Amino acid sequence: MKRILFIYNPKAGKGLIRGQLSYVLEELGKGEGTELVVHPTRAVQDAARITQERGRQFDLIVCSGGDGTLDEVVTGMQRGGFVRRLGYIPAGSTNDFANSLGIPKNMRRAARSILHGTVYPCDVGRFNEDYFVYVAAFGVFTDVSYKTSQDWKNMLGHLAYILEGVKSLSDLKSWNMRYESEECSGSGDFVYGMITNSNSVGGLKGITGRDVTLNDGVFEVTLIRMPDNFVEWPAMINALLTGKENRFILSFKTAKVEFFSEESVSWTRDGEYGGSHYHAVIENLPKGLPIIVPENQEEVPDDAEEDFSEDMAEQ
């Protein structure tokens, strides 16, 4: 018998999973002798709590929601001191981590790929006493990608994020921080910084750098210094989106980095508020997450759109 704990966020992606839930449950329960326990989240950190308290009792944990829901489940396992194979059915608005792993956007296909997929040992991040899956960030554009409406994203793409960010330029500030790692150390006034393990952040592909591998034991670090004037912004943003060199952008790879500041700095972890800190220690936990990915991504494409009629046709 295989025991599966299925945790889902009913509000993620404007409640997208509600119309697909029966199909997802049907796919997950297909195995002979499978016992499926379902838990809809009711509040922030509920997914972390139920995973920590009950996750050890199951052979497989599956979660559905946005990147924040995934973050909570991984955090629950880390806090509980155990590891289980994890299936992920993306249901958020950006789903950066799922896209990086080639997990299908179509929920039913994602559920099916969990039972027929393969385990990918992915790195996990530790942030002081907490954890994150693919990004820890601070600064002016930290939450822009997650506040921009889906309609604007669909119509304008990259430009939508820039327009949303411009709204806050009148209140632009920087944080004087010192960073230390084995590979690179220094200090400066930074308007933005991110430590990532993903091919995209906020739906923007390529901004995390080149040659990104999710289980190589290192993070990609990107720090943006305060430009001299407003005229410098377009070139800097273009460099960030295209991977070109720019004197205001500092990038390097590392397994561990520390940040020090004289004032408290607010951070986000996987798009959710991660607290305010004077000192942040960020460390890579190599291959700490056995996540299931499609065994053959050509058979289970990651660009399939959610479509009710398609699911009906498969019946």
CSV table of C-alpha atoms in Angstrom, one decimal:
chain,number,residue,atom,x,y,z
A,1,MET,CA,0.0,0.0,0.0
A,2,LYS,CA,1.2,3.5,-0.8
A,3,ARG,CA,0.1,6.3,1.4
A,4,ILE,CA,-0.1,9.8,-0.2
A,5,LEU,CA,-0.7,13.1,1.6
A,6,PHE,CA,-2.1,15.6,-0.8
A,7,ILE,CA,-2.0,19.3,0.4
A,8,TYR,CA,-3.5,22.0,-1.8
A,9,ASN,CA,-4.1,25.7,-1.5
A,10,PRO,CA,-7.7,26.3,-2.7
A,11,LYS,CA,-7.0,30.1,-3.3
A,12,ALA,CA,-3.8,29.8,-5.3
A,13,GLY,CA,-4.0,31.1,-8.9
A,14,LYS,CA,-7.5,32.6,-8.3
A,15,GLY,CA,-8.8,29.2,-7.2
A,16,LEU,CA,-7.7,27.4,-10.4
A,17,ILE,CA,-7.5,24.0,-8.7
A,18,ARG,CA,-11.2,24.0,-7.7
A,19,GLY,CA,-12.3,23.2,-11.3
A,20,GLN,CA,-9.6,20.5,-11.7
A,21,LEU,CA,-9.6,18.9,-8.2
A,22,SER,CA,-11.7,15.8,-9.1
A,23,TYR,CA,-9.4,15.0,-12.1
A,24,VAL,CA,-6.3,15.5,-9.9
A,25,LEU,CA,-7.6,13.2,-7.2
A,26,GLU,CA,-8.6,10.6,-9.8
A,27,GLU,CA,-5.0,10.6,-11.2
A,28,LEU,CA,-3.4,10.4,-7.7
A,29,GLY,CA,-5.7,7.6,-6.6
A,30,LYS,CA,-5.2,5.3,-9.6
A,31,GLY,CA,-2.5,3.1,-8.0
A,32,GLU,CA,-3.8,-0.2,-6.6
A,33,GLY,CA,-3.9,-0.1,-2.8
A,34,THR,CA,-3.3,3.6,-2.7
A,35,GLU,CA,-4.5,5.5,0.4
A,36,LEU,CA,-5.0,9.2,-0.4
A,37,VAL,CA,-5.4,11.7,2.4
A,38,VAL,CA,-6.4,15.2,1.3
A,39,HIS,CA,-5.8,18.5,3.2
A,40,PRO,CA,-6.9,21.9,1.9
A,41,THR,CA,-4.9,24.7,3.5
A,42,ARG,CA,-6.8,27.1,5.7
A,43,ALA,CA,-4.3,29.8,6.6
A,44,VAL,CA,-0.7,30.9,6.1
A,45,GLN,CA,1.8,28.3,7.3
A,46,ASP,CA,-0.9,25.6,7.4
A,47,ALA,CA,0.9,23.5,4.8
A,48,ALA,CA,4.1,23.7,6.8
A,49,ARG,CA,2.3,22.7,10.0
A,50,ILE,CA,0.5,19.7,8.5
A,51,THR,CA,3.6,18.5,6.7
A,52,GLN,CA,5.7,18.8,9.9
A,53,GLU,CA,3.1,17.0,12.0
A,54,ARG,CA,1.9,14.3,9.7
A,55,GLY,CA,4.2,14.1,6.7
A,56,ARG,CA,6.4,11.4,8.2
A,57,GLN,CA,3.5,9.0,8.1
A,58,PHE,CA,3.3,9.0,4.3
A,59,ASP,CA,5.3,7.5,1.5
A,60,LEU,CA,4.7,10.4,-0.8
A,61,ILE,CA,3.7,14.0,-0.3
A,62,VAL,CA,2.0,15.9,-3.1
A,63,CYS,CA,1.2,19.6,-3.0
A,64,SER,CA,-0.6,22.0,-5.3
A,65,GLY,CA,-0.6,25.8,-5.2
A,66,GLY,CA,1.8,28.5,-5.9
A,67,ASP,CA,5.5,28.7,-5.1
A,68,GLY,CA,4.6,29.8,-1.5
A,69,THR,CA,2.7,26.5,-0.9
A,70,LEU,CA,5.6,24.5,-2.2
A,71,ASP,CA,7.9,26.5,0.1
A,72,GLU,CA,5.8,25.7,3.1
A,73,VAL,CA,5.7,21.9,2.4
A,74,VAL,CA,9.5,21.8,2.0
A,75,THR,CA,9.9,23.9,5.2
A,76,GLY,CA,7.6,21.5,7.1
A,77,MET,CA,9.8,18.5,6.1
A,78,GLN,CA,13.0,20.4,7.1
A,79,ARG,CA,11.6,21.4,10.4
A,80,GLY,CA,10.3,17.9,11.0
A,81,GLY,CA,13.7,16.4,10.3
A,82,PHE,CA,12.6,14.0,7.6
A,83,VAL,CA,12.6,13.7,3.8
A,84,ARG,CA,9.9,12.3,1.5
A,85,ARG,CA,9.5,12.2,-2.2
A,86,LEU,CA,7.6,15.3,-3.2
A,87,GLY,CA,5.2,15.7,-6.1
A,88,TYR,CA,4.2,19.3,-7.2
A,89,ILE,CA,1.2,20.4,-9.1
A,90,PRO,CA,1.6,24.1,-9.9
A,91,ALA,CA,-1.4,26.3,-9.5
A,92,GLY,CA,0.0,29.7,-9.0
A,93,SER,CA,0.5,32.7,-11.2
A,94,THR,CA,4.2,32.5,-11.9
A,95,ASN,CA,5.3,28.9,-11.0
A,96,ASP,CA,9.0,29.7,-11.6
A,97,PHE,CA,10.3,26.5,-9.9
A,98,ALA,CA,7.9,24.2,-11.8
A,99,ASN,CA,8.9,25.8,-15.1
A,100,SER,CA,12.5,25.3,-14.3
A,101,LEU,CA,11.9,21.6,-13.7
A,102,GLY,CA,9.7,21.1,-16.8
A,103,ILE,CA,6.6,20.2,-14.7
A,104,PRO,CA,3.5,20.5,-16.8
A,105,LYS,CA,1.2,23.6,-16.3
A,106,ASN,CA,-1.8,21.4,-17.0
A,107,MET,CA,-2.8,20.1,-13.6
A,108,ARG,CA,-4.1,16.7,-14.6
A,109,ARG,CA,-0.9,16.0,-16.6
A,110,ALA,CA,1.2,17.2,-13.7
A,111,ALA,CA,-0.7,14.7,-11.4
A,112,ARG,CA,-0.2,11.9,-13.9
A,113,SER,CA,3.5,12.7,-14.2
A,114,ILE,CA,4.0,12.3,-10.5
A,115,LEU,CA,3.0,8.6,-10.6
A,116,HIS,CA,5.1,7.9,-13.7
A,117,GLY,CA,7.9,10.4,-13.2
A,118,THR,CA,11.4,10.2,-11.9
A,119,VAL,CA,13.0,11.6,-8.8
A,120,TYR,CA,15.2,14.7,-9.2
A,121,PRO,CA,17.5,15.5,-6.2
A,122,CYS,CA,17.2,19.2,-6.0
A,123,ASP,CA,19.1,21.7,-3.8
A,124,VAL,CA,17.3,23.5,-1.0
A,125,GLY,CA,18.2,26.9,0.6
A,126,ARG,CA,18.5,27.6,4.3
A,127,PHE,CA,17.9,31.3,5.3
A,128,ASN,CA,19.0,31.7,8.9
A,129,GLU,CA,16.5,29.4,10.7
A,130,ASP,CA,14.1,29.1,7.8
A,131,TYR,CA,14.2,27.6,4.3
A,132,PHE,CA,13.4,28.4,0.7
A,133,VAL,CA,13.1,26.5,-2.5
A,134,TYR,CA,14.4,28.7,-5.2
A,135,VAL,CA,14.8,32.4,-4.3
A,136,ALA,CA,15.5,34.7,-1.4
A,137,ALA,CA,15.5,38.4,-2.2
A,138,PHE,CA,15.5,42.0,-0.9
A,139,GLY,CA,15.1,45.4,-2.4
A,140,VAL,CA,12.9,47.7,-4.5
A,141,PHE,CA,11.7,45.1,-7.1
A,142,THR,CA,11.3,42.2,-4.6
A,143,ASP,CA,7.6,42.0,-4.8
A,144,VAL,CA,6.9,43.6,-8.2
A,145,SER,CA,6.7,40.3,-10.0
A,146,TYR,CA,4.1,39.0,-7.5
A,147,LYS,CA,1.9,42.1,-7.4
A,148,THR,CA,1.6,42.6,-11.2
A,149,SER,CA,-1.8,41.4,-12.4
A,150,GLN,CA,-1.9,38.4,-14.6
A,151,ASP,CA,-3.7,40.4,-17.3
A,152,TRP,CA,-0.8,42.8,-17.5
A,153,LYS,CA,1.7,40.0,-17.6
A,154,ASN,CA,-0.2,38.4,-20.5
A,155,MET,CA,-0.4,41.6,-22.5
A,156,LEU,CA,2.9,43.3,-21.9
A,157,GLY,CA,5.3,40.6,-20.7
A,158,HIS,CA,8.6,42.0,-19.3
A,159,LEU,CA,7.3,45.6,-19.8
A,160,ALA,CA,4.6,45.0,-17.2
A,161,TYR,CA,7.2,44.4,-14.5
A,162,ILE,CA,9.1,47.5,-15.5
A,163,LEU,CA,6.0,49.7,-15.4
A,164,GLU,CA,5.0,48.3,-12.0
A,165,GLY,CA,8.5,49.0,-10.7
A,166,VAL,CA,8.6,52.5,-12.0
A,167,LYS,CA,5.7,53.3,-9.7
A,168,SER,CA,8.1,53.0,-6.8
A,169,LEU,CA,11.1,54.9,-8.2
A,170,SER,CA,10.0,58.1,-6.6
A,171,ASP,CA,10.5,56.4,-3.2
A,172,LEU,CA,13.7,54.5,-4.4
A,173,LYS,CA,16.1,53.7,-1.6
A,174,SER,CA,19.1,51.5,-1.2
A,175,TRP,CA,20.5,49.4,1.6
A,176,ASN,CA,24.2,49.6,2.6
A,177,MET,CA,25.2,46.0,3.0
A,178,ARG,CA,28.3,43.9,3.3
A,179,TYR,CA,28.4,40.5,1.7
A,180,GLU,CA,30.8,37.7,2.4
A,181,SER,CA,31.4,34.4,0.7
A,182,GLU,CA,34.3,32.1,-0.2
A,183,GLU,CA,34.2,33.3,-3.8
A,184,CYS,CA,33.3,36.9,-3.5
A,185,SER,CA,33.1,39.6,-0.7
A,186,GLY,CA,32.5,43.3,-0.7
A,187,SER,CA,30.1,46.0,0.2
A,188,GLY,CA,27.9,48.7,-1.4
A,189,ASP,CA,24.6,50.4,-1.6
A,190,PHE,CA,22.2,48.0,-3.2
A,191,VAL,CA,18.7,48.6,-4.5
A,192,TYR,CA,18.0,44.9,-5.1
A,193,GLY,CA,19.5,41.5,-4.5
A,194,MET,CA,18.5,37.9,-5.1
A,195,ILE,CA,19.9,34.5,-4.3
A,196,THR,CA,18.4,32.0,-6.6
A,197,ASN,CA,18.2,28.3,-7.7
A,198,SER,CA,15.9,28.7,-10.7
A,199,ASN,CA,16.0,29.6,-14.4
A,200,SER,CA,13.4,32.3,-13.8
A,201,VAL,CA,12.1,34.6,-11.1
A,202,GLY,CA,8.7,36.3,-11.3
A,203,GLY,CA,8.1,34.7,-14.7
A,204,LEU,CA,11.2,36.3,-16.2
A,205,LYS,CA,13.5,33.8,-17.7
A,206,GLY,CA,17.2,34.4,-17.9
A,207,ILE,CA,17.6,37.0,-15.2
A,208,THR,CA,19.3,34.5,-12.8
A,209,GLY,CA,22.3,34.0,-15.1
A,210,ARG,CA,23.7,31.4,-17.4
A,211,ASP,CA,24.4,27.8,-16.9
A,212,VAL,CA,21.9,27.4,-14.1
A,213,THR,CA,21.7,23.8,-12.6
A,214,LEU,CA,19.3,23.1,-9.8
A,215,ASN,CA,21.4,20.4,-8.1
A,216,ASP,CA,25.0,21.6,-8.4
A,217,GLY,CA,25.3,22.7,-4.7
A,218,VAL,CA,25.6,26.4,-5.5
A,219,PHE,CA,23.3,29.4,-5.8
A,220,GLU,CA,23.3,32.2,-8.3
A,221,VAL,CA,23.7,35.6,-6.6
A,222,THR,CA,22.7,38.8,-8.3
A,223,LEU,CA,23.2,42.2,-6.6
A,224,ILE,CA,22.2,45.6,-8.2
A,225,ARG,CA,24.0,48.7,-7.0
A,226,MET,CA,22.3,52.1,-6.8
A,227,PRO,CA,22.6,53.8,-10.2
A,228,ASP,CA,24.1,57.2,-10.4
A,229,ASN,CA,21.0,58.7,-11.9
A,230,PHE,CA,17.6,57.8,-13.4
A,231,VAL,CA,19.1,57.8,-16.9
A,232,GLU,CA,21.1,54.7,-16.0
A,233,TRP,CA,18.0,52.6,-15.3
A,234,PRO,CA,17.0,51.5,-18.8
A,235,ALA,CA,20.4,50.1,-19.6
A,236,MET,CA,20.6,48.4,-16.3
A,237,ILE,CA,17.2,46.8,-16.6
A,238,ASN,CA,17.9,45.7,-20.1
A,239,ALA,CA,21.2,44.1,-19.0
A,240,LEU,CA,19.3,42.3,-16.2
A,241,LEU,CA,16.8,40.9,-18.7
A,242,THR,CA,19.3,39.9,-21.4
A,243,GLY,CA,22.3,38.8,-19.3
A,244,LYS,CA,24.6,41.5,-20.6
A,245,GLU,CA,27.3,42.9,-18.5
A,246,ASN,CA,26.6,46.2,-16.6
A,247,ARG,CA,28.7,48.0,-14.1
A,248,PHE,CA,25.8,48.2,-11.6
A,249,ILE,CA,25.1,44.5,-11.6
A,250,LEU,CA,27.2,42.0,-9.6
A,251,SER,CA,26.8,38.3,-10.2
A,252,PHE,CA,28.5,35.2,-8.8
A,253,LYS,CA,27.9,31.6,-7.7
A,254,THR,CA,28.4,30.4,-4.2
A,255,ALA,CA,27.3,27.6,-1.7
A,256,LYS,CA,27.1,30.1,1.2
A,257,VAL,CA,26.8,33.8,1.5
A,258,GLU,CA,26.3,36.2,4.5
A,259,PHE,CA,24.8,39.7,4.4
A,260,PHE,CA,25.4,42.3,7.1
A,261,SER,CA,23.6,45.7,7.4
A,262,GLU,CA,23.3,48.4,10.0
A,263,GLU,CA,19.6,48.7,9.4
A,264,SER,CA,17.0,46.0,9.3
A,265,VAL,CA,16.4,44.7,5.7
A,266,SER,CA,13.1,43.1,4.7
A,267,TRP,CA,13.5,39.8,2.6
A,268,THR,CA,11.1,37.6,0.7
A,269,ARG,CA,11.5,33.8,0.4
A,270,ASP,CA,9.9,32.2,-2.6
A,271,GLY,CA,7.7,35.3,-3.1
A,272,GLU,CA,6.4,35.4,0.5
A,273,TYR,CA,7.5,37.7,3.3
A,274,GLY,CA,10.6,36.4,4.9
A,275,GLY,CA,11.1,38.8,7.8
A,276,SER,CA,13.4,41.7,8.5
A,277,HIS,CA,17.0,41.0,9.3
A,278,TYR,CA,20.3,42.7,10.2
A,279,HIS,CA,22.2,39.6,9.4
A,280,ALA,CA,21.3,36.9,6.9
A,281,VAL,CA,23.1,33.6,6.5
A,282,ILE,CA,22.1,31.9,3.2
A,283,GLU,CA,23.3,28.3,2.7
A,284,ASN,CA,22.8,25.7,0.0
A,285,LEU,CA,21.7,22.2,1.2
A,286,PRO,CA,22.8,20.1,-1.7
A,287,LYS,CA,20.2,17.7,-3.2
A,288,GLY,CA,18.0,18.1,-0.1
A,289,LEU,CA,14.7,17.8,-2.0
A,290,PRO,CA,13.7,14.6,-3.9
A,291,ILE,CA,11.1,16.1,-6.2
A,292,ILE,CA,9.4,14.2,-8.9
A,293,VAL,CA,9.7,15.4,-12.5
A,294,PRO,CA,8.3,14.0,-15.8
A,295,GLU,CA,10.4,11.1,-17.0
A,296,ASN,CA,9.8,12.1,-20.6
A,297,GLN,CA,9.1,15.8,-20.9
A,298,GLU,CA,8.3,15.4,-24.6
A,299,GLU,CA,5.3,13.2,-23.8
A,300,VAL,CA,4.2,15.6,-21.0
A,301,PRO,CA,4.8,19.1,-22.4
A,302,ASP,CA,5.2,22.0,-19.9
A,303,ASP,CA,3.5,24.5,-22.1
A,304,ALA,CA,0.0,22.9,-22.0
A,305,GLU,CA,-2.6,25.4,-20.9
A,306,GLU,CA,-5.3,24.5,-18.4
A,307,ASP,CA,-8.4,23.6,-20.5
A,308,PHE,CA,-11.6,22.1,-19.2
A,309,SER,CA,-12.6,20.8,-22.6
A,310,GLU,CA,-9.3,19.0,-23.0
A,311,ASP,CA,-9.9,17.2,-19.8
A,312,MET,CA,-13.4,16.2,-20.8
A,313,ALA,CA,-12.1,14.9,-24.1
A,314,GLU,CA,-9.8,12.5,-22.2
A,315,GLN,CA,-12.7,11.0,-20.4
